[in-house]
PDB file of C-alpha atoms in Angstrom:
ATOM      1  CA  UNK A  27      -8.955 -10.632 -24.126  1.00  0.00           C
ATOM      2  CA  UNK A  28      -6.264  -8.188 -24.487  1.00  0.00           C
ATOM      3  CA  UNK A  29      -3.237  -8.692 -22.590  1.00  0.00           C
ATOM      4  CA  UNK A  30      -3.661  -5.598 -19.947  1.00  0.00           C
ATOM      5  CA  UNK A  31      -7.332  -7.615 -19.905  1.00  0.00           C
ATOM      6  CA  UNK A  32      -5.700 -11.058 -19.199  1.00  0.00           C
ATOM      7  CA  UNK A  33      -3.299  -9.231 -16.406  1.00  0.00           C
ATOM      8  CA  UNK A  34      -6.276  -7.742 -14.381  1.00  0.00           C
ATOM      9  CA  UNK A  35      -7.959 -10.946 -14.570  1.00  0.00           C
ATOM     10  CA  UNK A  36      -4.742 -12.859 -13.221  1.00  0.00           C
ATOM     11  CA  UNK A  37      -3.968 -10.089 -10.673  1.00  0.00           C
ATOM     12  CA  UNK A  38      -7.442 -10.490  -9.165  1.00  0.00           C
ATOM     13  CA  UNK A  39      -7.773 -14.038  -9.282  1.00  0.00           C
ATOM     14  CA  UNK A  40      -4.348 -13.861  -7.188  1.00  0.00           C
ATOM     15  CA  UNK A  41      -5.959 -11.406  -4.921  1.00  0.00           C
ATOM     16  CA  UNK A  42      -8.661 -14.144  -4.355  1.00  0.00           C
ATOM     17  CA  UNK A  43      -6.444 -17.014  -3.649  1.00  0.00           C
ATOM     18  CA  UNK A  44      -4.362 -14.661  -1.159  1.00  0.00           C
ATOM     19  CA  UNK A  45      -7.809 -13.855   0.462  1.00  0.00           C
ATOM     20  CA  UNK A  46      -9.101 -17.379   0.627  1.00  0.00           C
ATOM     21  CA  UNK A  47      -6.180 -19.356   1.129  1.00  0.00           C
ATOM     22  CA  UNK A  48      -3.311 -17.321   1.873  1.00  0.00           C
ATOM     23  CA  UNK A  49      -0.061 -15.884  -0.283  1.00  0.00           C
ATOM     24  CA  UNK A  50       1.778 -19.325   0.824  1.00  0.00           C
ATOM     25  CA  UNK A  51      -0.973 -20.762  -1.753  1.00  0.00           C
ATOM     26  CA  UNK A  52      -0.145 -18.485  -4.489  1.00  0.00           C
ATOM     27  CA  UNK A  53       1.869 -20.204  -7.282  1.00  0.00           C
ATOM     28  CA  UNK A  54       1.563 -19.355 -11.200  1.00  0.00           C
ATOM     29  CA  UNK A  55       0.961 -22.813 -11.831  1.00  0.00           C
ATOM     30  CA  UNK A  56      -2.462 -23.007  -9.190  1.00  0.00           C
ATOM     31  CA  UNK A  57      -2.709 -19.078 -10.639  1.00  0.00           C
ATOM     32  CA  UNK A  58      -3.270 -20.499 -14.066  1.00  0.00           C
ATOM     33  CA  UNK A  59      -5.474 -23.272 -12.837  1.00  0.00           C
ATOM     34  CA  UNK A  60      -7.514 -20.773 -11.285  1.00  0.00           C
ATOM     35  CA  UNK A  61      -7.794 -18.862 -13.718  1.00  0.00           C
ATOM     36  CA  UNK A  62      -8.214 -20.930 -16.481  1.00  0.00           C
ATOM     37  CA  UNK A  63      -5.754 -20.343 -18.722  1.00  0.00           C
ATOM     38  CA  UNK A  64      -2.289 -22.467 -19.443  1.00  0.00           C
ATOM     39  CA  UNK A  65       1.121 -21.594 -17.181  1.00  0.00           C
ATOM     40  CA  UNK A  66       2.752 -20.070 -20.114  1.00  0.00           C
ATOM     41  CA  UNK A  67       0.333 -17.388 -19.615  1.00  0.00           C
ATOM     42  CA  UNK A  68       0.863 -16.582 -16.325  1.00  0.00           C
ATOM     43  CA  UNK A  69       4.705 -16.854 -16.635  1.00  0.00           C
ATOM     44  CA  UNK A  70       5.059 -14.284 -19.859  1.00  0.00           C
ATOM     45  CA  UNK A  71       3.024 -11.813 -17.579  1.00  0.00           C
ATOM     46  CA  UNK A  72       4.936 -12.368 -14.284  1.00  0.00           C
ATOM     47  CA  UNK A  73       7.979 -14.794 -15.206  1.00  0.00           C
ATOM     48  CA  UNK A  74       8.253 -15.479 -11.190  1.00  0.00           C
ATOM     49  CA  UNK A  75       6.497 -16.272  -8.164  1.00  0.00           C
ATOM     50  CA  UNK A  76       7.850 -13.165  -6.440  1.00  0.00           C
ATOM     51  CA  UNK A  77       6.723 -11.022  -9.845  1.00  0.00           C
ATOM     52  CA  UNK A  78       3.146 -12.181  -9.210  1.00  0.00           C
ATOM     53  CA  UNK A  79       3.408 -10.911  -5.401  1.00  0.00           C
ATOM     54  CA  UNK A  80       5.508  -7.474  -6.097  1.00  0.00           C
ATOM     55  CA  UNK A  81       2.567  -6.776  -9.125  1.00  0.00           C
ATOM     56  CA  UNK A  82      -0.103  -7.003  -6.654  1.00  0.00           C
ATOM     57  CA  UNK A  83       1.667  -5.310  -3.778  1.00  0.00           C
ATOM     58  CA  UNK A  84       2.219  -2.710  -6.393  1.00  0.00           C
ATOM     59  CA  UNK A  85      -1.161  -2.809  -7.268  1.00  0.00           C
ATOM     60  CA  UNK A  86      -2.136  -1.973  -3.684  1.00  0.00           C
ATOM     61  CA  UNK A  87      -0.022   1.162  -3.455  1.00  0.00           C
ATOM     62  CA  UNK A  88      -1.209   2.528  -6.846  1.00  0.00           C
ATOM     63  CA  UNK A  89      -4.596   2.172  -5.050  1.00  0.00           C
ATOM     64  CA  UNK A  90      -3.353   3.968  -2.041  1.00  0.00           C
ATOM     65  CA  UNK A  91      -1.417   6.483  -3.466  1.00  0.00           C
ATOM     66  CA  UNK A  92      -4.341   7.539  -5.876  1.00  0.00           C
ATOM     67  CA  UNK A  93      -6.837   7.462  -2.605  1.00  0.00           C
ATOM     68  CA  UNK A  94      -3.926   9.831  -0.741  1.00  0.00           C
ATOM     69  CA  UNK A  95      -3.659  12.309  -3.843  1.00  0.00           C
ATOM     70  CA  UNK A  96      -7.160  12.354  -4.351  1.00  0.00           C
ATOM     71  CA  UNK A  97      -7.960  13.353  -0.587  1.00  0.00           C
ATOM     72  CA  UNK A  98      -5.302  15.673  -0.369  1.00  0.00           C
ATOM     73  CA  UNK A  99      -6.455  17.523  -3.858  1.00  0.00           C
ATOM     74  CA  UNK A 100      -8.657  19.977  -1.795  1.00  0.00           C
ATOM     75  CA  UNK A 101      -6.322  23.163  -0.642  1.00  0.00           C
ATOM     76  CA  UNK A 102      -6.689  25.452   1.750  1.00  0.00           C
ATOM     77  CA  UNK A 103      -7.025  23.127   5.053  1.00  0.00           C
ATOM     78  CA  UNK A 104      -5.703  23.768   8.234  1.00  0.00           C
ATOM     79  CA  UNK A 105      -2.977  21.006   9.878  1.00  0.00           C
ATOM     80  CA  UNK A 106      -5.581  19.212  12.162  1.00  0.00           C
ATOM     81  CA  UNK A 107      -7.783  18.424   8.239  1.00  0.00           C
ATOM     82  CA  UNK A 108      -4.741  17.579   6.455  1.00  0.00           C
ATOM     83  CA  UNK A 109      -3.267  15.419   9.306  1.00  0.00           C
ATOM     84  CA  UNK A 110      -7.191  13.541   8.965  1.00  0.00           C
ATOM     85  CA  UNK A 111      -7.170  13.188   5.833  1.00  0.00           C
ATOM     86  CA  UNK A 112      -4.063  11.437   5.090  1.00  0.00           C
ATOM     87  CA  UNK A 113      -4.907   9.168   8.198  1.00  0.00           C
ATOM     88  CA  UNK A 114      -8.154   8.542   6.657  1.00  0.00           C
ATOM     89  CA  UNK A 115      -6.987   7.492   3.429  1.00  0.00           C
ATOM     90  CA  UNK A 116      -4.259   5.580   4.519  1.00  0.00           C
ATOM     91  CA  UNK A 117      -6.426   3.637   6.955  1.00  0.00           C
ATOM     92  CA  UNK A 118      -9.157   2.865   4.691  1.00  0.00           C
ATOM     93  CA  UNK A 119      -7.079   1.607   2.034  1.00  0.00           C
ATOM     94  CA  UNK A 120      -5.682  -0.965   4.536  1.00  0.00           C
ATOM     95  CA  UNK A 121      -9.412  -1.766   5.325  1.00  0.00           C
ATOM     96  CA  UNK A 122     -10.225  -1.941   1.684  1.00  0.00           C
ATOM     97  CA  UNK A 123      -7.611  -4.848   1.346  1.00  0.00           C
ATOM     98  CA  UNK A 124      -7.646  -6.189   5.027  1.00  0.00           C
ATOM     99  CA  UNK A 125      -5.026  -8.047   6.042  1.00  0.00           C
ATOM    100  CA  UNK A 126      -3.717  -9.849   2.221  1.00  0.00           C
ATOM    101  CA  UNK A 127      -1.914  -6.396   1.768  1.00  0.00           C
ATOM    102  CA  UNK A 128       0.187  -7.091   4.526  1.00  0.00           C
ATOM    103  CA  UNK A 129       0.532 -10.845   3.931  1.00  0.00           C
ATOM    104  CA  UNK A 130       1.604 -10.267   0.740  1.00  0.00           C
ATOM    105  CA  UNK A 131       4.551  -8.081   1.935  1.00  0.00           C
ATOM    106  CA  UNK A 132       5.198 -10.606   4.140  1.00  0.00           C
ATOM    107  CA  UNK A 133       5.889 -13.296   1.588  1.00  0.00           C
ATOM    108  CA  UNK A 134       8.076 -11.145  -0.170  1.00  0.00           C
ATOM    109  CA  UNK A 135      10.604 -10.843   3.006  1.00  0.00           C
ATOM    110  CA  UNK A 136      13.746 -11.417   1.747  1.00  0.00           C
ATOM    111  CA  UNK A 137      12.943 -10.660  -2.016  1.00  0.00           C
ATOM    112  CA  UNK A 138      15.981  -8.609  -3.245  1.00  0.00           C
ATOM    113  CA  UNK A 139      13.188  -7.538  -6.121  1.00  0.00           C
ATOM    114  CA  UNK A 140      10.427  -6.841  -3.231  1.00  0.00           C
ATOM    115  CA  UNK A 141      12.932  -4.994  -0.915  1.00  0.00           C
ATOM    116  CA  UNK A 142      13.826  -2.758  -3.727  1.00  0.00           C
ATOM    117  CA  UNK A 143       9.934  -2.143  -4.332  1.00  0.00           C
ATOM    118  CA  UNK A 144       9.574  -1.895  -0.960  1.00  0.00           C
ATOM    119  CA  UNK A 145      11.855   1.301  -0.605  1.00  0.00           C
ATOM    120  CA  UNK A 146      10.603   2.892  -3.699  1.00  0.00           C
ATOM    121  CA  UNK A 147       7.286   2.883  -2.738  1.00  0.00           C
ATOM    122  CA  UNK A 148       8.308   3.747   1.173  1.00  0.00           C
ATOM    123  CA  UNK A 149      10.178   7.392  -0.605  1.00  0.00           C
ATOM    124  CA  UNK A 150       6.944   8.168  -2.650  1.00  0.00           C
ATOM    125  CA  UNK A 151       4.139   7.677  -0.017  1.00  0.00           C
ATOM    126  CA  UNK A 152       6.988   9.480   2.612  1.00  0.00           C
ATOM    127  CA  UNK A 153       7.391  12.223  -0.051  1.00  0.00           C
ATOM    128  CA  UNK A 154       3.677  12.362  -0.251  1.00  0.00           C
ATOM    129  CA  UNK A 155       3.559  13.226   3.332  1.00  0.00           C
ATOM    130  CA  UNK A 156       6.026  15.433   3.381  1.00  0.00           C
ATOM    131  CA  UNK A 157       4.263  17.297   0.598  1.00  0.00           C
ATOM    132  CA  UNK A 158       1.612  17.840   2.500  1.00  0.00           C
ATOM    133  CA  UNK A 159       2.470  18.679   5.435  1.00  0.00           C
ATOM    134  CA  UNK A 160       5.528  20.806   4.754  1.00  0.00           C
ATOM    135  CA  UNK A 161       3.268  24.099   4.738  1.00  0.00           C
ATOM    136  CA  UNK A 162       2.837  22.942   8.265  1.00  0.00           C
ATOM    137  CA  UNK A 163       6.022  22.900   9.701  1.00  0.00           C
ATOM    138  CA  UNK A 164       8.746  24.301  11.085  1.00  0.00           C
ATOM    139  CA  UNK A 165      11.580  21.833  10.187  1.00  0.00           C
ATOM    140  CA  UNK A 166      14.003  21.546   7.112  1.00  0.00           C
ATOM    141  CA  UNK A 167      12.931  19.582   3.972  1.00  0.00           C
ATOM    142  CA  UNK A 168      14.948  17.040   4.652  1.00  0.00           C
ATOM    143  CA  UNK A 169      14.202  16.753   8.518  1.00  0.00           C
ATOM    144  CA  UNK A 170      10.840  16.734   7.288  1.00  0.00           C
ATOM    145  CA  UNK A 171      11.156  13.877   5.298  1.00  0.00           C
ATOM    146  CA  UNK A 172      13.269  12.030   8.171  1.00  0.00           C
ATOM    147  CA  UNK A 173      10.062  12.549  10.391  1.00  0.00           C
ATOM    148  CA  UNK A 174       7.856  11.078   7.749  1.00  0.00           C
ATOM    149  CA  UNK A 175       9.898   8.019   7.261  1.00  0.00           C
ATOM    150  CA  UNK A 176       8.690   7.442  11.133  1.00  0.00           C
ATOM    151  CA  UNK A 177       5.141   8.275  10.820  1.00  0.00           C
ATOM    152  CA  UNK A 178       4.813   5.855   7.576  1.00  0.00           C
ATOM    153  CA  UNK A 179       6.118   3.491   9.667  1.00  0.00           C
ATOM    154  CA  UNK A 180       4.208   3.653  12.550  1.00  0.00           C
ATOM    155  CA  UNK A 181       1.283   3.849  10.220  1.00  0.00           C
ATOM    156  CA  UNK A 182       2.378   0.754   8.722  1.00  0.00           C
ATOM    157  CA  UNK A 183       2.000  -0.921  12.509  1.00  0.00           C
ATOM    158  CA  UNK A 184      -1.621   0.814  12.957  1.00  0.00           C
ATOM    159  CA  UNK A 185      -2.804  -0.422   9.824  1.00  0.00           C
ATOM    160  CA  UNK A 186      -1.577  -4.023  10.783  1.00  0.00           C
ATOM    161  CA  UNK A 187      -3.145  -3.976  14.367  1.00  0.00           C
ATOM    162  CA  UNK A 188      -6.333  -2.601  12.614  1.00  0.00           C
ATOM    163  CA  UNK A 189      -6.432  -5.165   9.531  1.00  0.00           C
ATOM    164  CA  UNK A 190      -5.895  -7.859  12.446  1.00  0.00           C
ATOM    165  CA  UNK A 191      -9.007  -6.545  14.494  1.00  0.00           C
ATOM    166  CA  UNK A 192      -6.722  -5.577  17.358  1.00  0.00           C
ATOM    167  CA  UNK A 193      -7.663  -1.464  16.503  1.00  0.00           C
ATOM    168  CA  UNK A 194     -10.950  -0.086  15.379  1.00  0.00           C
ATOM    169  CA  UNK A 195     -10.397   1.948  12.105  1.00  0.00           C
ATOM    170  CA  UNK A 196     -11.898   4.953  13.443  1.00  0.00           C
ATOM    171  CA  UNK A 197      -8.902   4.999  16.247  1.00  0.00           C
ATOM    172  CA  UNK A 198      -5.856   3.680  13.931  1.00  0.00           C
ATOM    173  CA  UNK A 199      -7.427   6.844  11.937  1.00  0.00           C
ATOM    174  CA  UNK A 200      -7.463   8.879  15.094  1.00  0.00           C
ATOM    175  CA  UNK A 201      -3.837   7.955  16.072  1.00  0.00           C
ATOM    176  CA  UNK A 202      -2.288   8.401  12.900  1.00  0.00           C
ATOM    177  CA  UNK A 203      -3.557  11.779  12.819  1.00  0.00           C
ATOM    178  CA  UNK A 204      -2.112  12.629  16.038  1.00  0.00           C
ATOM    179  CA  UNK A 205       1.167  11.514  15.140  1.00  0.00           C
ATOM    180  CA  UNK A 206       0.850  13.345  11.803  1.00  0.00           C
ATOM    181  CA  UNK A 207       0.494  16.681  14.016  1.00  0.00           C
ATOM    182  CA  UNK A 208       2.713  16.202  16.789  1.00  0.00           C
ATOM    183  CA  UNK A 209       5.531  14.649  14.625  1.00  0.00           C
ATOM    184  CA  UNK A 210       5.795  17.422  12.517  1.00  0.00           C
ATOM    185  CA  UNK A 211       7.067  20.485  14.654  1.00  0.00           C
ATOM    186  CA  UNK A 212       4.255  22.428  13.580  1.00  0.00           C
ATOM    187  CA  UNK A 213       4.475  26.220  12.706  1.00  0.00           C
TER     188      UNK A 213
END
């Protein structure tokens, strides 16, 4: 197996063990049990605990990030469309990975590595946003990308009262979008 092979394998297995058991589960020692190889294995592809858990966090934004640029690929939409289909993507990756994608950020609380991750990923997907919907409004670029830090946010909390079951998709989809159009000062 190559070794990008071997790190697929290891990052879903993880996944699993997350789903099934939790992140508190996830070591690289019950990783490499699970997955059948040895513990130097796991620890030359992650080398920590917290490496395992910011790899498949990561792992979860690539996904997201691709499913945003992908939707937003079609031009010539009006606000109301693009506000829809950012909420749409962002929602249904949260759906995709239910509630582990928020777990696993939640293990990493306190992570010096993970907080660092955490804002680099938090400027690209607010970036993406602001990309977007920039055409759309009537504030400065960085005012813009002020508002945007809020509406990630607040679509962070949506997707977490969806993942939980305390939201239907269709309305954390629903109220993103509003808050995408109304949070924007549109033109």
């Amino acid at each position: 197996m190559t070794k990008e092979a071997r790190r697929e394998q290891l990052l879903e297995t993880a996944l699993a063990i997350v789903r099934e058991q939790g992140p508190d589960a996830l070591t690289l020692g019950y990783l490499a049990e699970r997955a059948g190889v040895s513990k130097p294995i796991t620890y030359e592809h992650f080398e920590t605990r917290s490496g395992l858990l910011v790899a498949l966090y990561r792992q979860i934004d690539e996904q997201q990030v691709r499913a945003l640029q992908e939707s937003l690929a079609v031009k010539g939409r009006a606000l109301d469309e693009v506000a829809r289909v950012i909420a749409r993507a962002y929602m249904t990756c949260h759906s995709n990975w239910g509630p582990e994608g928020h777990a696993i950020a939640g293990a990493l609380m306190g992570d010096a590595q993970m907080g660092a991750v955490q804002r680099d990923l938090l400027d690209n997907c607010v970036g993406i946003f602001a990309d977007a919907l920039a055409p759309f409004s009537k504030l400065a670029r960085k005012a813009l990308r002020q508002r945007c830090v809020g509406i990630v946010g607040a679509a962070e909390a949506l997707s977490l009262d969806m993942t939980r079951g305390r939201m239907p998709q269709a309305a954390a989809i629903e109220n993103l979008a509003a808050l995408l159009v109304s949070g924007i000062d549109p033109i």
